[in-house]
Amino acid sequence: MRIKPFILTPLAAAISLVSFYAFAQEGSVDVSSDSTPDEVIPLTVQGYKGYAQELPTSGSKSDAEWLDVPQSVSVVTDTEMKDRGAVKLVDALDGVAGVNNTLGEGSRDQFVIRGFDSLQDIYRDGLRDDGNLQSYRSLANLERVEVVKGPAGALYGRGSAGGIINLVTKRANGEEFTRLSTGYGSNDKLTGSIDTSAKLTDTINGRLNVEVRRANSFVDHVNSDDYFIAPTFQFQPSDDHTVNLDIEVMHQTLVPYRGIPSKDGKPVDVSRHTFFGSKNDFQESDSIRVAVDDELKFGSDVTWNNRVAFTRVTLEQQGTRQTTAAVTGVNTVAQTVNNFGYDPRTTATLQSELKWDVGNQQLLFGADYNQIDIDLNLRSLSLPAKSIENPIADNVASPGFPAFRENTTKTLGFYIQDIITLGDWSFSGNIRQDHMDLDQTTAAGLKTNNDDDKTSYRVGAAYRLTENMSVYTTIAKSWQLPYGGSFISPTLAEFYSTKLKEVGVKAYLLDDALMLNAAVFQIDQEQPQTDTNGFIVNKNQERHQGIELEARGQLTKQLSATASYTYLDAEDRDTGKKPNDVSDQLISLGTTYQLNDAWRFGGSVKYVGDRYAGNNEAVDLGDYTTVNAMASYQIGKHRVQFNAYNIFDEKYYLGSTDGTSGVNSIGYGSPAEFMVSYSYEL
């Protein structure tokens, strides 16, 4: 099934008319007239929160009102994640304006935000979350997910060309409950989870999340098996002092899926279950993350937050992959088996932030230190060429996991934010100074260093057209490390710079139950290339211009809705061609309707426009449309939910790995699948 944008336009109009007709029939959301944008919207059935109920804080690291933050920020609540039947982060972010997922080598979360790869730009409670970038993160301990669009280096430091993804942890807030859930779906997908919370003493709360996931795949020989344990504690020595302690332990095993090759500018025509890997391909990882968040209030105007997080990951992967060489005339593709591992990879972050409300000003003073140490093991072996028509999976020799190099990336940053309100105007200024230092030692003892001092900034203004609507404009600049700081190349000795220009409109409708955001943006990235002496010899330049429209929230007490449209004109300014895996259009529509206290129904449609694999438009991936549906039934404390995905069985390509390697690593999207889940609350 393929629905073109001109068909989706009347479809969107029809859904909107139906939605607003339901609204007219049932009346507006029952919220008091003096509500403010950050108030909670009560929903009486099944304990659900509204889709727009959470005030996003990632755009300012403060409680500044969303309307006054001069940058696009989207929030996905736990209600929306439950309605989607989300198991992975890719499920949770499906449909967010400007965000699309890609293959991620079939072994990790990987997203494209406004046309830029964001593998290195995932955060946890405002702290960099590099530790688990080679894994599929669990949703079991997440309260919500927030996405800041565009360069955000003035607050978060290096990275964030297209934006950042901030994962917000569930807290032990003293509620008393135990929630059990399990699910079964296509390809023997099996999930189980426990979320239990209690008040342990007058000053200590506890919460525990446990999850197991196990699944085969629509691709032959591909499967996964993992568990996740996350105890969380909250200590309250006084009314003005709160300490949160988070511990997460994860074990994950899977078989990487590196997709299929291409020929003559198109993916080879094989069935979706075809596996071009080897029977003994695998990835196994173990991680532990410990984080402490200490919040101390001095009266109502001053808050001091100190955070520390440490992650340790060990990982081994043996994966068969196609090389970038073109398929031969006898229809074979060259292959290698690549082994790599972290032994270990550790990430340590310290952060201190002081927030101070002074009259009509909100001041933020911050400092952070981040250090990533990677002991990388790596080796590859060439394999015999494999037929593209009848690839046979077999066991292959292992090249082993010899020591390859040690990398240390250190960043020390200091930053200030000032938000000044003058009548209907709100002015924001951010500036951050970073010292970044990269050290690399190869197995042969060769040492390399790359360091610099960089300044990031954001300057913006918002004007309240009404109490519930604002217009805003912003300019910003961020810096990126080549290869995300995990590798030093003598020909990429200069950091990348990214600049943002954006204007937009934000509004709350229906008594703050519905959030609307429209933005027009331009992002320019410059990637200097150097000679072996570090002198710049060339600059690759990309320009991404686009429009984003997004609505999230409640149309009535019973009807939740999300809608987004993204138009993106992204090109390499030297060649005029699209970057790898960047779509020109993204369209998403979704609604969920609470029929009564028992029944809840929902559905969504997503369109992804034309894309290419490879940075020179080498392989045409085309466009695609998927349609999902959901129904749930609750009686007492029992709840059963049915989710159906890609119900018209659209055959499409999810994406590819980055750059030139993508031409022979193109992943199929999932066929029609289902998931049935059951939950019970004690």
XYZ file of C-alpha atoms in Angstrom:
682
model
C 0.000 0.000 0.000
C 1.302 3.449 -0.911
C -0.481 6.693 -0.073
C 1.002 9.798 -1.657
C 1.007 13.168 0.154
C -1.836 14.551 -1.983
C -3.997 11.666 -0.743
C -2.935 12.191 2.847
C -4.020 15.826 2.694
C -7.748 15.099 2.361
C -7.303 12.190 4.772
C -5.883 14.610 7.329
C -8.768 16.983 6.715
C -11.272 14.171 7.174
C -9.718 13.030 10.435
C -9.653 16.610 11.681
C -13.348 17.106 10.824
C -14.320 13.874 12.544
C -12.237 14.806 15.582
C -13.694 18.271 15.942
C -17.188 16.922 15.316
C -16.647 14.585 18.281
C -15.392 17.545 20.255
C -18.499 19.570 19.435
C -20.718 16.672 20.470
C -18.980 15.949 23.755
C -17.940 19.394 24.928
C -14.608 20.820 25.876
C -12.126 19.363 28.328
C -13.160 20.096 31.889
C -10.321 22.321 33.079
C -10.706 25.347 35.306
C -10.634 28.709 33.549
C -7.560 29.891 35.426
C -5.395 26.958 34.287
C -1.846 27.560 33.145
C 0.144 25.654 30.477
C 1.916 23.448 32.989
C -1.198 22.312 34.855
C -2.259 18.674 34.792
C -5.396 17.895 32.803
C -7.460 15.323 34.735
C -8.701 12.305 32.854
C -11.034 10.092 34.790
C -10.939 6.837 32.839
C -8.220 4.210 33.315
C -5.900 6.718 35.006
C -4.596 7.966 31.643
C -2.666 11.190 31.252
C -3.255 13.466 28.302
C -0.854 13.567 25.359
C -0.053 17.224 26.174
C -0.104 16.932 29.925
C 3.634 17.111 30.570
C 5.445 20.456 30.483
C 8.609 19.921 28.391
C 11.679 21.200 30.231
C 14.516 20.043 27.959
C 14.433 23.194 25.817
C 15.511 25.421 28.718
C 16.536 23.059 31.564
C 14.080 25.052 33.675
C 10.362 25.411 34.352
C 10.100 28.233 31.824
C 6.755 28.027 30.081
C 6.819 26.134 26.797
C 5.399 29.161 24.981
C 8.404 31.261 26.035
C 11.124 28.823 24.921
C 12.402 29.933 21.477
C 12.960 26.458 20.031
C 10.849 23.489 18.942
C 10.424 20.862 21.658
C 8.194 17.763 21.430
C 7.178 15.514 24.309
C 5.924 11.917 24.163
C 4.067 10.926 27.333
C 3.835 7.488 28.872
C 0.179 7.349 27.800
C 1.140 7.720 24.153
C 3.846 5.077 24.521
C 1.323 2.655 26.049
C -1.234 3.314 23.342
C 1.393 2.563 20.681
C 2.330 -0.668 22.438
C 5.884 0.688 22.405
C 8.609 -1.801 23.299
C 11.628 0.061 21.910
C 12.568 3.717 21.707
C 11.887 3.646 17.965
C 8.250 2.799 18.760
C 7.965 5.689 21.209
C 9.253 8.346 18.783
C 7.257 7.149 15.791
C 5.428 10.185 14.431
C 7.358 12.983 16.157
C 7.807 15.896 13.741
C 11.270 16.021 12.180
C 12.311 12.612 13.567
C 12.740 9.385 11.620
C 14.404 6.117 12.529
C 16.927 4.237 10.439
C 18.512 0.781 10.403
C 21.183 1.315 13.062
C 22.978 -1.796 11.757
C 20.109 -3.805 13.170
C 21.624 -3.663 16.651
C 20.867 -0.245 18.201
C 18.588 2.791 18.448
C 19.438 5.281 15.712
C 17.471 8.303 14.567
C 17.684 11.107 12.057
C 16.530 14.511 13.375
C 15.967 17.200 10.771
C 18.161 15.201 8.422
C 21.155 14.782 10.770
C 22.219 11.541 12.408
C 21.626 11.682 16.178
C 23.349 8.483 17.338
C 25.568 10.486 19.704
C 22.788 12.851 20.834
C 20.700 10.848 23.287
C 20.564 12.099 26.881
C 19.189 10.785 30.156
C 17.726 13.364 32.549
C 19.867 16.012 30.851
C 23.109 14.006 31.002
C 24.837 12.474 27.983
C 23.877 8.790 27.551
C 26.708 7.491 25.362
C 27.090 4.249 27.275
C 24.233 2.367 25.632
C 24.481 3.802 22.126
C 25.181 0.333 20.694
C 22.013 -1.189 22.195
C 18.232 -1.018 22.097
C 17.348 0.937 25.228
C 14.513 -0.171 27.481
C 11.390 1.962 27.961
C 10.508 0.305 31.263
C 12.010 3.067 33.415
C 10.973 6.070 31.297
C 8.297 8.563 32.293
C 8.406 10.437 28.983
C 10.691 11.323 26.062
C 11.454 14.892 24.991
C 12.992 15.954 21.674
C 14.691 19.343 21.254
C 14.945 20.250 17.564
C 17.999 21.988 16.127
C 21.472 22.637 17.594
C 21.276 22.608 21.401
C 24.976 22.894 22.262
C 24.474 26.078 24.291
C 22.813 23.936 26.980
C 24.062 20.403 26.327
C 27.529 20.814 24.842
C 29.055 19.025 21.879
C 26.812 17.357 19.331
C 23.154 18.057 18.577
C 23.295 19.133 14.928
C 19.663 18.207 14.254
C 18.583 18.035 17.887
C 18.740 15.904 21.024
C 16.571 13.174 22.536
C 16.209 13.433 26.319
C 14.913 10.380 28.210
C 13.171 11.277 31.478
C 13.382 8.665 34.236
C 10.468 7.452 36.339
C 10.757 8.657 39.922
C 10.002 7.065 43.261
C 7.467 9.696 44.347
C 5.864 7.791 47.208
C 2.903 6.337 45.310
C 1.820 2.844 46.364
C 1.208 0.467 43.459
C 2.393 -2.663 41.678
C 1.760 -3.052 37.954
C 2.339 -6.319 36.153
C 2.247 -6.726 32.388
C 3.074 -9.298 29.761
C 2.737 -9.450 26.005
C 3.008 -11.831 23.080
C 3.249 -10.994 19.399
C 4.371 -11.933 15.928
C 7.633 -13.837 15.527
C 7.331 -15.144 19.100
C 7.846 -11.704 20.599
C 7.475 -12.036 24.355
C 7.658 -9.268 26.959
C 7.115 -9.093 30.686
C 7.494 -6.254 33.168
C 6.969 -5.231 36.776
C 6.657 -1.643 37.998
C 6.261 -1.398 41.746
C 6.405 1.690 43.935
C 6.201 2.188 47.709
C 6.848 4.666 50.479
C 9.544 2.888 52.500
C 9.826 5.399 55.377
C 8.705 8.945 56.037
C 11.707 10.242 54.075
C 12.543 7.381 51.654
C 10.566 6.204 48.636
C 11.408 3.221 46.460
C 10.499 2.022 43.005
C 11.547 -0.997 40.974
C 11.162 -1.637 37.248
C 12.023 -5.027 35.770
C 11.606 -6.028 32.138
C 12.395 -9.050 29.992
C 12.175 -9.031 26.189
C 12.598 -11.955 23.829
C 11.831 -12.134 20.131
C 12.614 -13.740 16.835
C 12.322 -11.644 13.687
C 10.739 -11.599 10.259
C 14.350 -12.035 9.059
C 15.748 -15.578 9.165
C 18.264 -16.325 11.957
C 17.721 -12.915 13.638
C 16.586 -12.862 17.280
C 17.090 -10.999 20.559
C 16.932 -11.754 24.261
C 17.486 -9.256 27.086
C 16.574 -8.245 30.606
C 16.534 -4.929 32.422
C 16.471 -4.167 36.171
C 16.113 -0.628 37.529
C 15.725 0.133 41.248
C 15.152 3.836 42.004
C 15.152 5.564 45.376
C 14.149 9.025 46.474
C 15.452 10.498 49.726
C 13.901 13.629 51.238
C 15.983 14.819 54.196
C 13.811 17.950 54.294
C 11.053 19.660 52.348
C 13.690 21.595 50.405
C 16.132 18.758 49.778
C 15.506 15.793 47.435
C 17.984 13.138 46.315
C 17.188 10.607 43.583
C 19.333 7.498 43.165
C 18.903 5.533 39.924
C 20.466 2.148 39.152
C 19.979 0.348 35.843
C 21.341 -3.058 34.865
C 20.840 -4.411 31.363
C 21.900 -7.585 29.564
C 21.236 -7.907 25.860
C 21.978 -10.543 23.245
C 20.928 -10.252 19.625
C 21.848 -11.111 16.060
C 22.672 -7.965 14.043
C 20.672 -7.413 10.859
C 22.704 -5.505 8.284
C 20.157 -5.665 5.537
C 20.514 -6.459 1.861
C 22.777 -5.205 -0.956
C 21.806 -3.084 -3.957
C 22.318 -3.363 -7.681
C 22.012 -0.714 -10.398
C 20.734 1.904 -7.972
C 18.013 -0.225 -6.348
C 17.880 -2.721 -3.469
C 18.080 -6.291 -4.737
C 14.692 -7.955 -5.104
C 14.662 -10.642 -2.424
C 12.065 -11.603 0.149
C 11.948 -9.775 3.475
C 13.069 -12.808 5.434
C 16.373 -13.083 3.507
C 19.439 -12.991 5.757
C 22.802 -12.082 4.258
C 24.656 -12.696 7.517
C 26.176 -15.808 9.080
C 24.665 -18.278 11.513
C 27.174 -17.444 14.241
C 26.760 -13.652 14.067
C 25.963 -12.213 17.494
C 26.083 -9.197 19.788
C 26.217 -9.504 23.562
C 26.382 -6.575 25.946
C 26.174 -5.941 29.680
C 25.777 -2.503 31.169
C 25.281 -0.850 34.519
C 24.359 2.776 35.064
C 24.327 4.578 38.409
C 23.098 8.158 38.684
C 22.461 10.563 41.557
C 20.428 13.766 41.280
C 20.648 16.059 44.333
C 18.220 19.002 44.394
C 18.428 21.653 47.106
C 16.060 24.627 47.267
C 16.856 27.888 48.974
C 13.439 29.434 49.399
C 11.169 29.663 46.372
C 13.637 31.422 44.074
C 16.896 29.429 44.118
C 17.407 25.753 43.211
C 20.774 24.001 43.151
C 21.020 20.699 41.248
C 24.060 18.441 41.372
C 24.102 15.328 39.230
C 26.563 12.523 38.688
C 26.235 9.488 36.416
C 28.499 6.570 35.607
C 27.948 3.891 32.959
C 30.061 0.825 32.280
C 29.438 -1.328 29.199
C 31.129 -4.479 27.964
C 30.198 -5.622 24.490
C 31.211 -8.149 21.848
C 29.836 -8.275 18.343
C 30.624 -10.577 15.452
C 28.796 -9.456 12.345
C 28.869 -10.339 8.676
C 28.477 -7.356 6.398
C 28.552 -6.508 2.726
C 31.405 -4.325 1.547
C 30.772 -1.120 -0.411
C 31.901 -2.791 -3.668
C 29.253 -2.986 -6.372
C 27.466 -6.261 -6.984
C 29.332 -8.172 -9.695
C 28.054 -9.238 -13.089
C 27.579 -12.777 -11.759
C 25.274 -11.404 -9.031
C 27.523 -11.803 -6.013
C 28.386 -9.319 -3.286
C 31.700 -9.123 -1.421
C 31.539 -9.704 2.350
C 33.647 -9.458 5.489
C 33.144 -10.652 9.039
C 33.845 -7.843 11.501
C 34.440 -8.337 15.204
C 34.449 -5.421 17.586
C 33.992 -4.986 21.291
C 34.159 -2.621 24.253
C 36.393 -3.970 26.995
C 34.994 -1.838 28.562
C 33.437 1.478 27.524
C 32.847 3.808 30.478
C 31.142 7.188 30.680
C 31.358 9.504 33.683
C 29.482 12.808 33.932
C 29.402 15.464 36.650
C 27.032 18.410 36.428
C 26.134 21.323 38.693
C 23.357 23.821 37.906
C 22.077 26.802 39.877
C 18.658 28.194 38.918
C 17.750 31.631 40.260
C 14.514 33.536 39.734
C 15.202 37.253 40.090
C 12.100 39.334 39.508
C 11.377 39.049 35.794
C 14.507 36.959 35.121
C 15.215 33.247 35.219
C 18.952 32.655 35.480
C 20.751 29.351 34.997
C 24.431 28.867 35.799
C 25.927 25.489 34.947
C 29.124 23.494 34.684
C 29.683 19.907 33.593
C 32.457 17.431 32.969
C 32.124 14.401 30.735
C 34.695 11.663 30.143
C 34.326 8.664 27.865
C 36.968 5.900 27.932
C 36.832 3.236 25.236
C 38.989 0.136 25.090
C 38.131 -1.009 21.587
C 38.789 -4.481 20.213
C 38.513 -4.811 16.441
C 39.444 -7.145 13.596
C 37.905 -8.180 10.276
C 38.386 -11.008 7.757
C 37.354 -11.248 4.130
C 34.756 -13.861 3.227
C 33.898 -15.494 -0.093
C 31.451 -13.493 -2.202
C 27.799 -14.377 -1.605
C 25.031 -14.841 -4.133
C 22.416 -12.097 -4.053
C 19.754 -14.458 -5.406
C 20.197 -17.339 -2.993
C 22.404 -16.300 -0.041
C 23.189 -19.197 2.255
C 23.847 -18.514 5.920
C 26.630 -20.628 7.383
C 29.062 -20.488 10.279
C 32.197 -18.465 9.565
C 35.594 -18.304 11.202
C 35.926 -15.749 13.978
C 38.705 -13.169 13.633
C 38.845 -12.865 17.427
C 38.777 -9.704 19.545
C 42.320 -8.332 19.685
C 43.086 -4.978 21.304
C 42.849 -2.231 18.690
C 42.970 1.190 20.347
C 42.159 3.164 23.470
C 40.259 6.420 23.228
C 39.525 9.035 25.866
C 37.221 11.979 25.194
C 37.000 14.707 27.832
C 34.745 17.752 27.796
C 34.641 20.528 30.391
C 31.908 23.093 29.909
C 30.587 26.240 31.569
C 27.287 27.781 30.532
C 24.844 30.565 31.394
C 21.217 31.089 30.437
C 19.138 34.200 31.068
C 15.411 34.391 30.301
C 14.001 37.905 30.727
C 10.280 38.656 30.589
C 9.172 42.185 29.695
C 5.428 42.415 29.302
C 4.443 40.130 26.435
C 8.090 39.659 25.391
C 10.440 36.924 26.577
C 14.133 37.126 25.632
C 16.501 34.150 25.982
C 20.269 34.182 25.862
C 22.556 31.166 26.228
C 26.314 30.903 25.959
C 28.566 27.950 26.661
C 32.333 27.489 26.605
C 33.722 23.978 26.144
C 37.207 22.580 26.258
C 37.262 19.285 24.363
C 40.232 16.919 24.485
C 40.529 13.642 22.568
C 43.391 11.177 23.088
C 43.948 7.995 21.122
C 46.520 5.210 21.567
C 46.676 2.378 19.059
C 47.668 -1.189 19.875
C 51.060 -0.383 18.358
C 51.525 2.469 20.830
C 50.959 5.348 18.381
C 49.442 8.303 20.233
C 47.257 11.016 18.693
C 45.592 14.053 20.229
C 42.874 16.455 19.115
C 41.747 19.290 21.373
C 40.178 22.725 21.113
C 38.098 25.348 22.917
C 34.718 26.140 21.381
C 31.874 28.535 22.143
C 28.214 27.648 21.556
C 25.306 30.055 21.824
C 21.569 30.539 21.445
C 19.779 33.890 21.256
C 16.020 34.030 20.927
C 12.851 35.960 21.609
C 9.198 35.014 22.058
C 6.168 37.304 21.901
C 2.790 36.414 23.390
C 0.114 37.170 20.814
C -2.433 36.006 23.364
C -2.202 34.325 26.744
C -2.090 30.947 24.985
C -0.185 31.724 21.761
C 3.313 32.986 21.020
C 5.610 33.589 18.077
C 9.343 33.085 18.453
C 12.646 33.380 16.648
C 16.078 32.031 17.486
C 19.627 31.669 16.215
C 22.052 29.115 17.647
C 25.416 27.466 17.081
C 26.817 24.116 18.210
C 29.967 22.059 17.676
C 30.342 18.378 16.830
C 33.274 16.022 17.130
C 34.134 13.938 14.045
C 32.960 10.337 14.619
C 31.309 11.561 17.829
C 34.714 11.592 19.534
C 35.121 7.811 19.354
C 37.901 7.932 16.777
C 40.608 10.389 15.676
C 41.444 10.709 11.994
C 44.275 12.958 10.776
C 42.080 14.085 7.885
C 39.268 15.162 10.253
C 41.203 17.145 12.838
C 38.790 20.099 12.926
C 35.448 20.074 14.713
C 32.193 20.481 12.773
C 30.097 23.608 13.307
C 26.309 23.822 12.988
C 24.197 26.984 12.862
C 20.434 27.317 13.291
C 17.941 29.963 12.210
C 14.337 29.313 13.216
C 11.016 31.137 13.480
C 7.871 29.545 14.797
C 4.459 29.711 16.407
C 3.320 27.870 19.536
C -0.154 27.642 21.007
C -2.271 25.887 23.603
C -5.876 25.220 22.612
C -8.897 23.695 24.331
C -8.001 24.909 27.827
C -4.342 23.923 27.441
C -5.192 20.355 26.438
C -3.797 20.607 22.902
C -0.270 21.755 21.988
C 0.427 23.190 18.536
C 3.865 24.048 17.150
C 4.807 25.329 13.691
C 8.407 26.114 12.736
C 10.409 27.187 9.713
C 14.130 26.482 10.052
C 17.494 26.491 8.328
C 20.449 24.478 9.607
C 23.907 24.884 8.067
C 26.676 22.436 8.926
C 30.324 22.811 7.980
C 32.608 19.752 8.056
C 36.266 20.763 7.572
C 38.677 18.262 6.065
C 42.371 18.524 6.927
C 45.673 17.202 5.706
C 47.889 15.021 7.913
C 49.370 18.177 9.461
C 45.975 19.442 10.571
C 45.604 22.208 7.997
C 42.144 22.667 6.447
C 42.131 21.691 2.773
C 38.384 21.472 2.106
C 35.004 22.040 3.733
C 31.953 19.877 3.172
C 28.818 21.939 3.673
C 25.236 20.835 4.175
C 22.110 22.979 4.333
C 18.845 21.604 5.710
C 15.788 23.842 5.313
C 12.317 22.851 6.304
C 8.913 23.284 7.821
C 7.497 21.394 10.810
C 3.874 21.317 11.948
C 2.853 19.361 15.028
C -0.215 18.949 17.239
C -0.327 16.770 20.355
C -2.982 16.494 23.027
C -6.654 16.084 23.806
C -9.479 17.147 21.506
C -11.990 15.996 24.116
C -11.813 14.109 27.385
C -12.108 10.935 25.371
C -10.177 11.748 22.189
C -6.365 11.963 22.130
C -4.624 12.997 18.932
C -1.226 13.564 17.373
C -0.516 15.003 13.956
C 2.726 16.111 12.353
C 4.043 17.210 8.998
C 7.687 17.773 8.088
C 9.017 19.088 4.813
C 12.800 18.951 4.530
C 15.028 20.187 1.736
C 18.441 18.782 2.695
C 21.430 18.859 0.394
C 25.180 18.747 0.143
C 25.893 22.287 -1.062
C 28.786 21.129 -3.233
C 26.919 18.363 -5.065
C 23.297 19.432 -4.612
C 22.395 15.886 -3.556
C 20.530 14.565 -0.535
C 22.479 13.127 2.401
C 22.095 9.462 3.255
C 18.702 8.303 4.557
C 17.021 11.731 4.642
C 13.366 11.931 3.642
C 11.861 14.979 1.950
C 8.526 14.561 3.752
C 7.270 12.972 6.966
C 3.542 12.841 7.734
C 1.940 11.223 10.748
C -1.620 11.142 12.067
C -2.872 9.264 15.109
C -5.938 9.217 17.336
C -7.060 7.246 20.363
C -10.671 7.283 21.540
C -11.905 6.253 25.004
C -15.360 4.901 24.207
C -16.309 4.211 27.827
C -14.701 3.025 31.051
C -13.829 -0.282 29.379
C -13.065 0.225 25.692
C -10.312 2.298 24.060
C -9.605 2.360 20.306
C -6.873 3.958 18.246
C -5.123 4.090 14.917
C -2.307 5.869 13.135
C -0.898 6.392 9.657
C 2.683 7.388 8.829
C 4.119 8.454 5.497
C 7.881 8.635 4.849
C 8.919 10.346 1.630
C 11.618 9.542 -0.891
C 15.087 8.753 0.437
C 18.429 7.516 -0.818
C 21.075 5.194 0.582
C 24.565 6.630 0.240
C 25.605 10.265 0.273
C 25.570 10.529 -3.535
C 21.970 9.359 -4.015
C 23.401 6.007 -5.009
C 20.359 3.845 -4.194
C 16.723 4.932 -4.446
C 14.770 3.707 -1.399
C 11.454 5.235 -2.446
C 8.663 6.238 -0.065
C 6.251 4.243 2.068
C 3.123 4.401 4.203
C 2.277 2.270 7.226
C -1.026 2.027 9.091
C -1.422 0.797 12.682
C -4.447 0.026 14.858
C -5.109 -0.505 18.562
C -7.941 -1.683 20.798
C -7.947 -2.229 24.562
C -10.460 -3.463 27.112
C -10.324 -2.921 30.847
C -12.432 -4.530 33.533
C -11.536 -3.749 37.105
C -7.777 -4.017 37.465
C -7.387 -6.192 34.370
C -6.538 -4.721 30.980
C -6.001 -6.386 27.609
C -4.640 -4.483 24.591
C -4.263 -5.489 20.961
C -1.897 -3.623 18.628
C -1.615 -4.299 14.903
C 1.264 -2.789 12.916
C 1.568 -2.190 9.185
C -1.850 -3.735 8.768
C -1.793 -3.429 4.953
C 1.570 -5.233 4.838
C 3.412 -2.452 3.021
C 6.773 -3.675 1.693
C 9.296 -0.931 2.366
C 12.885 -0.163 3.281
C 13.441 1.110 6.810
C 16.800 2.695 5.959
C 20.496 2.014 5.710
C 23.726 2.608 7.563
C 25.352 5.996 7.049
C 27.433 7.230 4.152
C 28.728 5.084 1.324
C 28.419 1.870 3.350
C 24.648 2.195 3.105
C 24.521 1.080 -0.506
C 24.860 -2.576 0.518
C 23.296 -2.427 3.978
C 19.636 -1.651 3.343
C 17.147 -2.920 5.893
C 13.588 -4.011 5.196
C 10.848 -2.637 7.419
C 8.659 -5.036 9.360
C 5.716 -6.689 7.600
C 2.248 -6.859 9.146
C 2.618 -7.795 12.821
C 0.526 -7.881 15.988
C 1.002 -7.680 19.736
C -1.388 -8.724 22.509
C -0.632 -7.493 26.021
C -2.180 -7.999 29.427
C -1.680 -5.853 32.509
C -2.860 -5.983 36.092
C -2.494 -3.440 38.864
C -2.423 -4.652 42.442
